[in-house]
Short mmCIF file of C-alpha atoms in Angstrom, two decimals:
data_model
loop_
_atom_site.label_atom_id
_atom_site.label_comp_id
_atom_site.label_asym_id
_atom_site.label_seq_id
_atom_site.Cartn_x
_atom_site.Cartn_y
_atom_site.Cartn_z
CA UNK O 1 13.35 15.11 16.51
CA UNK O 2 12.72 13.11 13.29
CA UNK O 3 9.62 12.12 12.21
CA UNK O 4 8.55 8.84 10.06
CA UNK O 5 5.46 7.66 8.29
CA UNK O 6 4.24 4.54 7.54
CA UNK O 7 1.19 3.38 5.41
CA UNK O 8 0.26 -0.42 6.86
CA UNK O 9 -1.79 -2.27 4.06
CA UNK O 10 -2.66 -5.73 3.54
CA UNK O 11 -1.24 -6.81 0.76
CA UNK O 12 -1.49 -9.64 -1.50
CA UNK O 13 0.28 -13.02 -3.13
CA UNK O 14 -2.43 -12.80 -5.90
CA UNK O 15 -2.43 -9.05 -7.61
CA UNK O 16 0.24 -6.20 -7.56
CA UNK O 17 -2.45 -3.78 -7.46
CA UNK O 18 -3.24 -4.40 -4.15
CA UNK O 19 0.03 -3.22 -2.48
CA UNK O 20 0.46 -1.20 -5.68
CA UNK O 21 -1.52 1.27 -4.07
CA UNK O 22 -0.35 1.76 -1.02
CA UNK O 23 3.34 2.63 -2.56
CA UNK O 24 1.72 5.07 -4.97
CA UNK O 25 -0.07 6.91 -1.97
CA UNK O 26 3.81 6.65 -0.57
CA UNK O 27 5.78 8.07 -3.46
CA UNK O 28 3.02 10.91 -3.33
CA UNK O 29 4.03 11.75 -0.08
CA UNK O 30 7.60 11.22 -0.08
CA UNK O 31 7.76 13.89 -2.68
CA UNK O 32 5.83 16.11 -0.49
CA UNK O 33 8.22 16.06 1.91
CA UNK O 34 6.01 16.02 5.37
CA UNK O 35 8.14 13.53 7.13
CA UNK O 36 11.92 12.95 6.99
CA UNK O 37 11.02 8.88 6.20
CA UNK O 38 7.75 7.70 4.52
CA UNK O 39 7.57 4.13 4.02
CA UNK O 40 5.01 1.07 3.84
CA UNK O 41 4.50 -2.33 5.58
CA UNK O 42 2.15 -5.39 5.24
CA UNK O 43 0.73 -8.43 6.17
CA UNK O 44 1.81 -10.13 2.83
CA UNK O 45 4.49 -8.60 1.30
CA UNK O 46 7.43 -6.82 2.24
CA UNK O 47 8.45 -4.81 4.37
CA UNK O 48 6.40 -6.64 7.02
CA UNK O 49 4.97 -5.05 10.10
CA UNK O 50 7.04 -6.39 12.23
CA UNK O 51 9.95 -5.87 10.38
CA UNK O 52 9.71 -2.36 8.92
CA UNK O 53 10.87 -0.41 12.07
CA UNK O 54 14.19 -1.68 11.30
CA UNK O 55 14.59 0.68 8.39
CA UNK O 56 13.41 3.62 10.44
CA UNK O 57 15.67 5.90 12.20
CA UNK O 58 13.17 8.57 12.88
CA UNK O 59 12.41 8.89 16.86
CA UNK O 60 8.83 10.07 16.34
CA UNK O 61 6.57 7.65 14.27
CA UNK O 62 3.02 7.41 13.44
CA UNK O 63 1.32 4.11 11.69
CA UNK O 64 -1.96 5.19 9.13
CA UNK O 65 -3.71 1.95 8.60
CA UNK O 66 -5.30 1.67 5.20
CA UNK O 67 -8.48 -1.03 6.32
CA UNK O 68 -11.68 0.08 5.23
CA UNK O 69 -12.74 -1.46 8.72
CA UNK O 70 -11.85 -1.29 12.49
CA UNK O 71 -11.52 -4.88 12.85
CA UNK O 72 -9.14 -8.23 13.13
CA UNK O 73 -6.35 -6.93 11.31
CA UNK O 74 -6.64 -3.14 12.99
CA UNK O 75 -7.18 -4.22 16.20
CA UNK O 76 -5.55 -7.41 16.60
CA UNK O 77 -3.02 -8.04 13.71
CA UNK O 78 -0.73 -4.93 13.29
CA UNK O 79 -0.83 -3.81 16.89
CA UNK O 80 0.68 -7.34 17.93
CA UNK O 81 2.90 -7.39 14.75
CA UNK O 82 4.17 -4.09 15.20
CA UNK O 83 4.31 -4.15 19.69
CA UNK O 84 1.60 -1.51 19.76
CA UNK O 85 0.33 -0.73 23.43
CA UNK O 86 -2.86 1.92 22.07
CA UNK O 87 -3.15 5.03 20.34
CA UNK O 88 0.48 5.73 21.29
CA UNK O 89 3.00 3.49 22.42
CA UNK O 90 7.13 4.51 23.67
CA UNK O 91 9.58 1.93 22.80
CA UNK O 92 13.67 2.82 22.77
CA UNK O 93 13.08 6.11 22.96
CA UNK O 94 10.90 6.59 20.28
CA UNK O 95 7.26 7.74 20.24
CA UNK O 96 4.80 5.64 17.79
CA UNK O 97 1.39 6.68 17.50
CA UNK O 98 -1.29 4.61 15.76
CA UNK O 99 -4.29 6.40 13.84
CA UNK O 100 -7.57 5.81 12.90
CA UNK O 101 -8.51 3.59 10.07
CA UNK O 102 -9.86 5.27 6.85
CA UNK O 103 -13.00 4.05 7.85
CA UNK O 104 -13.29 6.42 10.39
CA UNK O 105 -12.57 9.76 8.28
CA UNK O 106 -15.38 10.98 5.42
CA UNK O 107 -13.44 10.50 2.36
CA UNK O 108 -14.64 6.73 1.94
CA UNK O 109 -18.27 7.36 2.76
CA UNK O 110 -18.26 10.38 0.18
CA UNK O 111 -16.27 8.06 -2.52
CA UNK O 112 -19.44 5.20 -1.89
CA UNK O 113 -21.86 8.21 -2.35
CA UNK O 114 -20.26 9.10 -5.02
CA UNK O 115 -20.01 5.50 -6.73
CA UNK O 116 -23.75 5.38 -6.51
CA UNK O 117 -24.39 8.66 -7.47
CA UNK O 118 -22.21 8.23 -10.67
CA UNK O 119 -23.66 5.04 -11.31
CA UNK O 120 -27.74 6.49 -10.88
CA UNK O 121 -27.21 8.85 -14.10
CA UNK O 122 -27.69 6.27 -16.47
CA UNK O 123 -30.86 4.10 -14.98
CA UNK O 124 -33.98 5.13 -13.08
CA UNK O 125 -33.38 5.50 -8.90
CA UNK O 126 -36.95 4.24 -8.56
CA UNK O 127 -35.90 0.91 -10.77
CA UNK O 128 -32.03 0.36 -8.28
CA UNK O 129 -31.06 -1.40 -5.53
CA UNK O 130 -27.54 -0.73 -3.95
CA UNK O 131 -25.49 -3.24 -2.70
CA UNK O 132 -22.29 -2.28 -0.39
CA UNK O 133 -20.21 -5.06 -0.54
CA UNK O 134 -17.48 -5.85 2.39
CA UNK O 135 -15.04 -8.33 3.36
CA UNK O 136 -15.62 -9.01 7.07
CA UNK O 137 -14.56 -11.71 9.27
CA UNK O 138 -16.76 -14.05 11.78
CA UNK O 139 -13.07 -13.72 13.59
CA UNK O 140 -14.00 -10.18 14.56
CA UNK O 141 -17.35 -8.74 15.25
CA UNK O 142 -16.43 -5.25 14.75
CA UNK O 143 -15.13 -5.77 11.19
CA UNK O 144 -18.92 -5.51 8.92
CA UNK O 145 -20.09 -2.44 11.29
CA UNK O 146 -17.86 -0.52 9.00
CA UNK O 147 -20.14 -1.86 5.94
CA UNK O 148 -23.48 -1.37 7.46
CA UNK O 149 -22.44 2.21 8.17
CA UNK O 150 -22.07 3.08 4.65
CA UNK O 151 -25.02 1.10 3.41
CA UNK O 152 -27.13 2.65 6.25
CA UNK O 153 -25.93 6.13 4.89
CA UNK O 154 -26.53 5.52 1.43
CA UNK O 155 -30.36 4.54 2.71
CA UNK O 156 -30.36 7.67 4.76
CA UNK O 157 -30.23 9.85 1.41
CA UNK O 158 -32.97 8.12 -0.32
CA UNK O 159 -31.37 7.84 -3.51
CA UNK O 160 -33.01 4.53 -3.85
CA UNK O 161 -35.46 2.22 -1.98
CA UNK O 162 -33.29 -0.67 -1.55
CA UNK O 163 -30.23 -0.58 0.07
CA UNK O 164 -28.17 -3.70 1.16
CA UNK O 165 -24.40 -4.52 2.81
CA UNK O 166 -23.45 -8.41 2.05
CA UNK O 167 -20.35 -9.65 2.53
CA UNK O 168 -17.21 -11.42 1.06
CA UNK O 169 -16.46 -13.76 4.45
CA UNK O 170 -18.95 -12.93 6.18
CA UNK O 171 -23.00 -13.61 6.03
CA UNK O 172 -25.21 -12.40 3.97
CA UNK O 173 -23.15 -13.49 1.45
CA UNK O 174 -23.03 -11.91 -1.80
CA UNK O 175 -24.33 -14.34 -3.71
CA UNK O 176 -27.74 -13.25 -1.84
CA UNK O 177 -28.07 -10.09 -3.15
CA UNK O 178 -30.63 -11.41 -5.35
CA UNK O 179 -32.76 -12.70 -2.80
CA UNK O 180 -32.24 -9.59 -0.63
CA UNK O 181 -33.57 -7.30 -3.44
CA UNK O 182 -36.26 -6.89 -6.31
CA UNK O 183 -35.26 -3.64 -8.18
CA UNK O 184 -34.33 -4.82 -12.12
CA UNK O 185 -31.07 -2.93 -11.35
CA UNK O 186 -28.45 -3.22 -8.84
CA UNK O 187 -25.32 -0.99 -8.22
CA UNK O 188 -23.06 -3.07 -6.46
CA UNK O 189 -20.16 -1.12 -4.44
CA UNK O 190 -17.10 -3.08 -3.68
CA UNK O 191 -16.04 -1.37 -0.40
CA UNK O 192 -11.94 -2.28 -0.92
CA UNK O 193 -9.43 0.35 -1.26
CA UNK O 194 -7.74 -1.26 -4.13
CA UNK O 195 -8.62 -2.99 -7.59
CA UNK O 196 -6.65 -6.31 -6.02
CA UNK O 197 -7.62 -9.76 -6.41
CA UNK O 198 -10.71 -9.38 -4.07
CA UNK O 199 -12.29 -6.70 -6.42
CA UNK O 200 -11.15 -8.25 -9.93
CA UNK O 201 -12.05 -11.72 -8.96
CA UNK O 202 -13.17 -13.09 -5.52
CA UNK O 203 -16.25 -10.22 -5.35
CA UNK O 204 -16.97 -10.28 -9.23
CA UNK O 205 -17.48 -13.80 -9.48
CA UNK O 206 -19.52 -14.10 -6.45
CA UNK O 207 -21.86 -12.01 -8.03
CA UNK O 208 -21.60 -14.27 -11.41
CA UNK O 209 -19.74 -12.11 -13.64
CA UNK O 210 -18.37 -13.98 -16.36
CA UNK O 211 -15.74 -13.01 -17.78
CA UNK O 212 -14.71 -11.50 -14.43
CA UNK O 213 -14.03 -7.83 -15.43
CA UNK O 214 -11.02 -6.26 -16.45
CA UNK O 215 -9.20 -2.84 -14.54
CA UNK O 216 -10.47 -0.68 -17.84
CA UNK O 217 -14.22 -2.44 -17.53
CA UNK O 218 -14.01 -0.81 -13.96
CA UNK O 219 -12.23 2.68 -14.99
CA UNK O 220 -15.01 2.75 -18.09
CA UNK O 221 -17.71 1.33 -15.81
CA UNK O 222 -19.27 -2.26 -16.31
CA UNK O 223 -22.33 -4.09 -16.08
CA UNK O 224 -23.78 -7.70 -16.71
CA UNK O 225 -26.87 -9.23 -16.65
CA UNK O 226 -27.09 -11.54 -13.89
CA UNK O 227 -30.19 -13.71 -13.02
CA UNK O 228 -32.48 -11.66 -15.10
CA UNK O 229 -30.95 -8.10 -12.97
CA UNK O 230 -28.68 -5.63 -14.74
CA UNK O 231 -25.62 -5.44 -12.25
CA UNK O 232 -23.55 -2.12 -12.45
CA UNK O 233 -19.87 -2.93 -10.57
CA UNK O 234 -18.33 0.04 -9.81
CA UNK O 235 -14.70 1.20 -8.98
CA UNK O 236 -13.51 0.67 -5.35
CA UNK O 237 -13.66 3.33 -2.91
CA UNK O 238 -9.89 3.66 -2.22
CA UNK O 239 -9.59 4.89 -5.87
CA UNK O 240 -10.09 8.88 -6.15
CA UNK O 241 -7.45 12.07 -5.39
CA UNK O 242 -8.73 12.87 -2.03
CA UNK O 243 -6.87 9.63 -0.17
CA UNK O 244 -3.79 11.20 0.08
CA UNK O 245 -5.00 14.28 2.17
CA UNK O 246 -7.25 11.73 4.07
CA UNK O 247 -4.27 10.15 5.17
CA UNK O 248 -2.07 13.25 6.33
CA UNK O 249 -5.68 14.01 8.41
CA UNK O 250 -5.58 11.02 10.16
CA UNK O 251 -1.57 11.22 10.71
CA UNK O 252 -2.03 14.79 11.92
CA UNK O 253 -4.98 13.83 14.07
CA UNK O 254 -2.98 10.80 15.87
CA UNK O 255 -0.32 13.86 16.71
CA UNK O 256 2.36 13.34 14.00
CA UNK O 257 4.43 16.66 14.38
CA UNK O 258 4.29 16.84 10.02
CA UNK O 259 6.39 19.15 8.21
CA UNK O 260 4.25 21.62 5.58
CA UNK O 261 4.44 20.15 2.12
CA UNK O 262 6.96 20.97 0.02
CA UNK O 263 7.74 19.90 -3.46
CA UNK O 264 10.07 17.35 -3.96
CA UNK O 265 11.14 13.82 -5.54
CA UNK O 266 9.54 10.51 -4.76
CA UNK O 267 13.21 9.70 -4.66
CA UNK O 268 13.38 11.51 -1.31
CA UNK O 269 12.09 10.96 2.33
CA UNK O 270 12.81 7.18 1.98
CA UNK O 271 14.22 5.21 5.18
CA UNK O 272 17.32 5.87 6.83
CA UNK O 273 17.73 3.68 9.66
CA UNK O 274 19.85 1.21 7.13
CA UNK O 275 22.86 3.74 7.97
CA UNK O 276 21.71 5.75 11.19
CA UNK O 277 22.31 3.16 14.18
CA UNK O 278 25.11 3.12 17.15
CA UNK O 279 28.42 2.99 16.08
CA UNK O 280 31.32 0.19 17.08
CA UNK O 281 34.28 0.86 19.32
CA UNK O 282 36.27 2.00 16.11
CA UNK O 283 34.02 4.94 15.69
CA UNK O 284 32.46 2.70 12.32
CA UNK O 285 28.55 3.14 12.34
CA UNK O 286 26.41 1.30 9.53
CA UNK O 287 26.46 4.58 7.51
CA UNK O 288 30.10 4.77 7.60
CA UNK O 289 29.98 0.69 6.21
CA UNK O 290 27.38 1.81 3.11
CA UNK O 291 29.27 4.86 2.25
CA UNK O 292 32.52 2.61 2.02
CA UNK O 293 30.84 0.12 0.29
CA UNK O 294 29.09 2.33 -2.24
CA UNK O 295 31.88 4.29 -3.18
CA UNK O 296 33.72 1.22 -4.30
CA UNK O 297 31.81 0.97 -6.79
CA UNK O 298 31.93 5.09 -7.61
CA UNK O 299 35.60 4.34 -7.66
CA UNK O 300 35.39 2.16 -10.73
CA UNK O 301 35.15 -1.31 -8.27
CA UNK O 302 31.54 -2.78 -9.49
CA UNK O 303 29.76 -4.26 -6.33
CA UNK O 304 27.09 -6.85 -6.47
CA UNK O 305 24.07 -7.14 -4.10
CA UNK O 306 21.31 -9.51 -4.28
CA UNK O 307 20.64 -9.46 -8.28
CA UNK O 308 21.89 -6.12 -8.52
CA UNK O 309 24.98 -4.75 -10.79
CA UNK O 310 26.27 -1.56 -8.91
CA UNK O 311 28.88 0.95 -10.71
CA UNK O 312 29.71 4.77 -10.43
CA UNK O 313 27.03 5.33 -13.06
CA UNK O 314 24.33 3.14 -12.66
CA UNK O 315 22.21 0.12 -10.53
CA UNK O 316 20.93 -2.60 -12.91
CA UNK O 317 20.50 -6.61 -13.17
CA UNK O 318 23.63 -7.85 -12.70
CA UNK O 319 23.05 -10.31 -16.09
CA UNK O 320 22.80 -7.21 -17.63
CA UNK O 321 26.40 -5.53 -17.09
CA UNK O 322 27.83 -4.13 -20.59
CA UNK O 323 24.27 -4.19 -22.36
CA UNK O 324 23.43 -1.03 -23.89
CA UNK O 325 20.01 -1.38 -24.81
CA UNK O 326 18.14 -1.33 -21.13
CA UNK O 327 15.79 1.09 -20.47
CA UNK O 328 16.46 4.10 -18.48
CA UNK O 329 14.54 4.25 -15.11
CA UNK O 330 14.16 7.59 -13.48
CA UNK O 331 11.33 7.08 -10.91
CA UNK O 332 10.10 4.83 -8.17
CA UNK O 333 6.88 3.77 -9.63
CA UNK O 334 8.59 3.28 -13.33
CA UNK O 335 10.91 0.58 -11.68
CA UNK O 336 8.26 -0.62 -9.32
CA UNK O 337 6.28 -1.49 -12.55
CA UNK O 338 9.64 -3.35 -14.09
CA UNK O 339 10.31 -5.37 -11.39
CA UNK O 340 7.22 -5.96 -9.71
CA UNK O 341 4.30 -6.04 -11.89
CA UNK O 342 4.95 -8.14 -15.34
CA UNK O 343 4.87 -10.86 -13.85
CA UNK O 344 3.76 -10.07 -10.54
CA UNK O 345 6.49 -10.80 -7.59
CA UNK O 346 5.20 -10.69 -4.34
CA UNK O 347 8.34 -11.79 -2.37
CA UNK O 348 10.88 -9.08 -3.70
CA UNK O 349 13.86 -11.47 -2.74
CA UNK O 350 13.36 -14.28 -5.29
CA UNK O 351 16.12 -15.05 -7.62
CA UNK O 352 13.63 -13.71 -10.72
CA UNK O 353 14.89 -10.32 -10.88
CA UNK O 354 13.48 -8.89 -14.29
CA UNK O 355 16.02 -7.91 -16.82
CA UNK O 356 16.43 -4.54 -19.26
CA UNK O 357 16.75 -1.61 -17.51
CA UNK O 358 19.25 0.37 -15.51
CA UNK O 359 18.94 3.52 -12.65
CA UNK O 360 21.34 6.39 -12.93
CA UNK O 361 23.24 7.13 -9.76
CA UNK O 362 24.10 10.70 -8.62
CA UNK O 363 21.38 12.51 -7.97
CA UNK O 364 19.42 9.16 -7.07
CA UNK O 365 20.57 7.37 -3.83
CA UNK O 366 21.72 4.30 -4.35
CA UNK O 367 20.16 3.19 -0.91
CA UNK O 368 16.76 4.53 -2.46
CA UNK O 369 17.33 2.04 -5.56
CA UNK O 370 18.01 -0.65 -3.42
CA UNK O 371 14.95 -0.13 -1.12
CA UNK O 372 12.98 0.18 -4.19
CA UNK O 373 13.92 -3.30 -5.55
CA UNK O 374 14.19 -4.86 -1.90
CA UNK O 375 11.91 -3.13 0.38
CA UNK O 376 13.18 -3.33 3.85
CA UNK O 377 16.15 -5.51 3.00
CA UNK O 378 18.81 -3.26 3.38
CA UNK O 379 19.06 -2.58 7.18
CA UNK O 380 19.78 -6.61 7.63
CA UNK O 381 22.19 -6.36 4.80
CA UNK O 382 24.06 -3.61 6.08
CA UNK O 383 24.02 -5.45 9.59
CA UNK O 384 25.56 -8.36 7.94
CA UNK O 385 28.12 -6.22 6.13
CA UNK O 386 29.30 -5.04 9.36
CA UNK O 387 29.91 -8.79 10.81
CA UNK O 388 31.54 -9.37 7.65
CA UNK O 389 33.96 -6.42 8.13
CA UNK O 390 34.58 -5.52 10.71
CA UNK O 391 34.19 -8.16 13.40
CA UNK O 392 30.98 -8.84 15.70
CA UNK O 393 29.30 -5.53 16.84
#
């Protein structure tokens, strides 16, 4: 039996940080070595849910979903996306179970304590309000009861007298914090996992915070005063150490047979189905195709995929081949950041491939490089390859 693990996120055409993440959280635990794949999927970027078990060859699969709510996209979105039946589902021989949302485990209600707490040792509790802000949807019901959990649990401590949940798409709105409350201060609690475009802009200027705040005003902690209030933003609650082990809790809860941790690269664990499927009549599988096909270029034969420049010593932009002066990448996150981030790219296939760096090959899989720059991409290009050939499967 192999195992897999994927982290399904949201995503976002607007910020990198959003996505950004989720593929930190995986990197963490593909160095930890708990499953033989770890990978991500999402609504908005790529892989997609409905795409990513494509890149999977493991027969045993569990699916974390990182919503701070049992709602639309937990309940209706990835289980049609990804052909879930319930909590665990058998498809071609494989088992995939789906776990609870992170709403369900502790670690977010102790990170909005601990916003609030954090946020009280500067003003007087008698003088606060606290607002939990959500996103919600009027498409699902069951998406704010996450929301008025928390808030209800922050008024069951009686830190403070006023406690409110409003809500990004949802009603209240959070414009009416200000009718909802009278305290001259209010600690407002984005409940979001990430510091994406919903926390840096939609919920920030909602509240009237201008200029919208930046991601060191959060780190530092940031206030404005808004219709005559003081209003203390805080950091979102999917930012702390803890999510990681929150995550293999829920996995190992749902029944994913994990492996202990052991230390490791974030180069390992990535997916393997790109090379793992049934093999032709010749006796060629895909993995016998991408071991051909890479070692062309170990030979001293450069290859070219996508925007990529592929030789026995290194994987860079292919307008870079014979520049010295890249920059040397050695991790997933470092290229993540050169590719992704300045200027942000949320469809990894367009034609704007940044320029100036390079990967190493050797001890780095070059299938790990490519999966890096073109997440989920590889299995169809390796089908492809195949047509190309060696015939028709």
């Amino acid at each position: 039996m192999s195992t897999a693990l994927i982290l399904a996120g949201h995503g976002s055409h607007i910020s990198p940080n959003t996505a950004g993440l989720v593929w930190t959280l995986v990197d963490q635990l593909r160095a930890m070595n708990v499953a033989d794949e770890v990978t991500a999927a999402f609504w908005k970027e790529m892989p997609s849910f409905h795409t990513v078990f494509d890149s999977l060859s493991a027969t045993d699969i569990t699916i974390v979903p990182l919503f701070t709510a049992q709602g639309y996209f937990t309940q209706t979105v990835i289980p049609a996306e990804m052909g879930l039946t319930g909590a665990i589902t058998m498809r071609d021989e494989k088992t995939i179970r789906y776990a609870r949302t992170l709403s369900e485990h502790p670690y977010l209600a102790q990170m909005v304590r601990q916003r609030v707490e954090n946020a009280l040792k500067n003003i007087p509790q008698e003088l606060t309000a606290v607002a939990v802000i959500g996103h919600s949807t009027r498409r699902n019901p069951e998406s704010r009861k996450a929301t008025e959990a928390q808030a209800e649990a922050i008024r069951a401590l009686g830190l403070v007298d006023e406690v409110v949940a409003v809500y990004l798409d949802d009603s209240p709105a959070i414009a009416e914090v200000y009718a909802m409350t009278t305290a001259p201060h209010i600690i407002a609690v984005p409940y979001f996992l990430a510091a994406g475009s919903h926390t840096m802009i939609d919920v920030p200027r909602e509240l009237g915070f201008d200029p919208l705040p930046s991601e060191q005003d959060l780190a530092d902690g940031t206030s404005r005063h808004i219709n005559g209030r003081e209003v203390i933003y805080t950091q979102p609650v999917g930012i702390g150490d803890d999510l990681r082990d929150a995550i293999l809790e829920l996995a190992r809860e749902a029944g994913a047979p994990l492996k202990p941790p052991c230390e490791g690269s974030a180069w390992d664990c990535f997916p393997k189905g790109h090379y793992q499927v049934k093999k032709r009549k010749d006796g060629l599988g895909q993995r016998d195709l991408f071991l051909d096909w890479a070692n062309r270029s170990k030979a001293g034969r450069p290859a070219i995929w996508g925007q990529l420049w592929i030789t026995g010593d290194d994987v860079r932009h292919f307008e870079d081949r014979g520049v010295d002066s890249t920059r040397r990448i050695d991790t997933p996150a470092e290229l993540r950041r050169m590719i992704r981030e300045n200027p942000f790219r949320p469809l990894a296939t367009s034609d704007d491939l940044p320029r100036g760096w390079h990967v190493p090959v050797g001890a780095i899989p070059i299938h790990a490089i490519f999966e890096t720059v073109y997440p989920g991409v590889f299995a169809h290009f390796l089908s492809r390859l195949a047509h190309i050939q060696h015939g028709t499967w």
